[in-house]
Amino acid sequence: FDRSYRHITKSGEELLVQIHASTVDYNGNKVRMALAHDVTKQRKEEERLRLLDSVIINAKEFVIILEAEPSHLPDRQIIYINDAFTRITGYKADEVLGETVHF
């Protein structure tokens, strides 16, 4: 099986662990092998990113996200616009994605 569980450590700290378990053959015996991985930080980061995503999507102001480094154009490409961009400028995503801000 593959599940996430809340785990309380000996010190009282709460962790979220992902447990992967399966039955394997060990010296002719069927045994259960389990691996536990602390995913607490990963899940907190995922939640933070979901919150930021929601803020950007629902913002009243327009948001443009450009690639970090120019790829093949003389300037960085637009890789994301929110709905407010379309509402304010009239340009749709398929008209500006992949373009530079100088379109």
Tab-separated table of C-alpha atoms in Angstrom:
chain	number	residue	atom	x	y	z
A	1	PHE	CA	0.000	0.000	0.000
A	2	ASP	CA	0.943	3.630	-0.346
A	3	ARG	CA	-0.595	6.093	2.130
A	4	SER	CA	0.087	9.259	4.079
A	5	TYR	CA	-0.243	9.267	7.855
A	6	ARG	CA	0.138	11.814	10.619
A	7	HIS	CA	2.850	10.682	13.004
A	8	ILE	CA	3.746	12.084	16.414
A	9	THR	CA	7.445	11.738	17.259
A	10	LYS	CA	8.773	10.886	20.696
A	11	SER	CA	9.398	14.618	21.255
A	12	GLY	CA	5.759	15.424	20.402
A	13	GLU	CA	6.433	16.864	16.944
A	14	GLU	CA	3.760	16.112	14.358
A	15	LEU	CA	4.973	14.848	10.982
A	16	LEU	CA	3.259	13.771	7.815
A	17	VAL	CA	4.845	10.575	6.551
A	18	GLN	CA	4.311	8.743	3.288
A	19	ILE	CA	4.444	4.999	3.855
A	20	HIS	CA	5.069	2.511	1.073
A	21	ALA	CA	4.651	-1.116	2.046
A	22	SER	CA	4.700	-4.358	0.145
A	23	THR	CA	5.082	-8.057	0.735
A	24	VAL	CA	8.412	-9.490	-0.348
A	25	ASP	CA	10.135	-12.846	-0.197
A	26	TYR	CA	13.009	-12.870	2.306
A	27	ASN	CA	14.952	-16.138	2.637
A	28	GLY	CA	11.867	-18.121	1.642
A	29	ASN	CA	9.547	-16.230	4.004
A	30	LYS	CA	6.868	-13.733	3.079
A	31	VAL	CA	7.609	-10.519	4.975
A	32	ARG	CA	6.204	-7.009	4.912
A	33	MET	CA	8.692	-4.321	3.944
A	34	ALA	CA	7.716	-0.742	4.779
A	35	LEU	CA	9.438	2.514	3.914
A	36	ALA	CA	8.471	5.767	5.617
A	37	HIS	CA	9.397	9.155	4.196
A	38	ASP	CA	8.838	12.488	5.975
A	39	VAL	CA	6.836	14.643	3.527
A	40	THR	CA	5.918	17.405	6.006
A	41	LYS	CA	7.982	20.164	4.329
A	42	GLN	CA	6.934	19.046	0.847
A	43	ARG	CA	3.222	19.168	1.736
A	44	LYS	CA	3.573	22.577	3.415
A	45	GLU	CA	5.301	23.900	0.284
A	46	GLU	CA	2.558	22.416	-1.922
A	47	GLU	CA	-0.086	24.159	0.200
A	48	ARG	CA	1.825	27.454	0.000
A	49	LEU	CA	2.022	27.147	-3.790
A	50	ARG	CA	-1.712	26.396	-4.020
A	51	LEU	CA	-2.400	29.549	-2.000
A	52	LEU	CA	-0.122	31.676	-4.208
A	53	ASP	CA	-1.723	30.166	-7.303
A	54	SER	CA	-5.164	31.122	-5.995
A	55	VAL	CA	-4.037	34.681	-5.265
A	56	ILE	CA	-2.613	35.135	-8.773
A	57	ILE	CA	-5.608	33.586	-10.529
A	58	ASN	CA	-8.141	35.664	-8.572
A	59	ALA	CA	-6.220	38.952	-8.488
A	60	LYS	CA	-8.059	42.053	-9.727
A	61	GLU	CA	-4.785	43.377	-11.159
A	62	PHE	CA	-3.221	41.678	-14.130
A	63	VAL	CA	-0.260	39.378	-13.671
A	64	ILE	CA	2.319	38.443	-16.294
A	65	ILE	CA	4.975	35.825	-15.574
A	66	LEU	CA	8.062	35.791	-17.774
A	67	GLU	CA	10.578	33.001	-18.205
A	68	ALA	CA	13.607	33.401	-15.933
A	69	GLU	CA	16.166	33.552	-18.764
A	70	PRO	CA	15.675	34.450	-22.436
A	71	SER	CA	15.438	31.319	-24.546
A	72	HIS	CA	15.614	31.926	-28.278
A	73	LEU	CA	14.116	35.416	-28.545
A	74	PRO	CA	15.977	38.647	-27.781
A	75	ASP	CA	13.949	38.973	-24.575
A	76	ARG	CA	12.182	36.724	-22.073
A	77	GLN	CA	8.940	35.065	-23.173
A	78	ILE	CA	5.579	35.444	-21.444
A	79	ILE	CA	4.728	32.078	-19.900
A	80	TYR	CA	1.591	33.010	-17.911
A	81	ILE	CA	-1.127	35.644	-17.751
A	82	ASN	CA	-4.118	35.690	-15.429
A	83	ASP	CA	-7.742	36.393	-16.401
A	84	ALA	CA	-7.438	40.019	-15.273
A	85	PHE	CA	-4.825	40.552	-18.000
A	86	THR	CA	-7.359	39.532	-20.648
A	87	ARG	CA	-10.115	41.599	-19.038
A	88	ILE	CA	-7.947	44.744	-18.792
A	89	THR	CA	-5.985	44.536	-22.068
A	90	GLY	CA	-8.322	42.550	-24.311
A	91	TYR	CA	-5.504	40.178	-25.297
A	92	LYS	CA	-6.180	36.457	-24.879
A	93	ALA	CA	-3.605	33.948	-23.671
A	94	ASP	CA	-3.070	32.388	-27.102
A	95	GLU	CA	-2.199	35.841	-28.446
A	96	VAL	CA	0.551	36.623	-25.927
A	97	LEU	CA	1.970	33.366	-24.508
A	98	GLY	CA	5.391	32.812	-26.030
A	99	GLU	CA	5.703	36.494	-26.944
A	100	THR	CA	7.851	39.067	-25.155
A	101	VAL	CA	6.412	42.060	-23.305
A	102	HIS	CA	7.233	44.107	-26.431
A	103	PHE	CA	4.605	42.363	-28.586
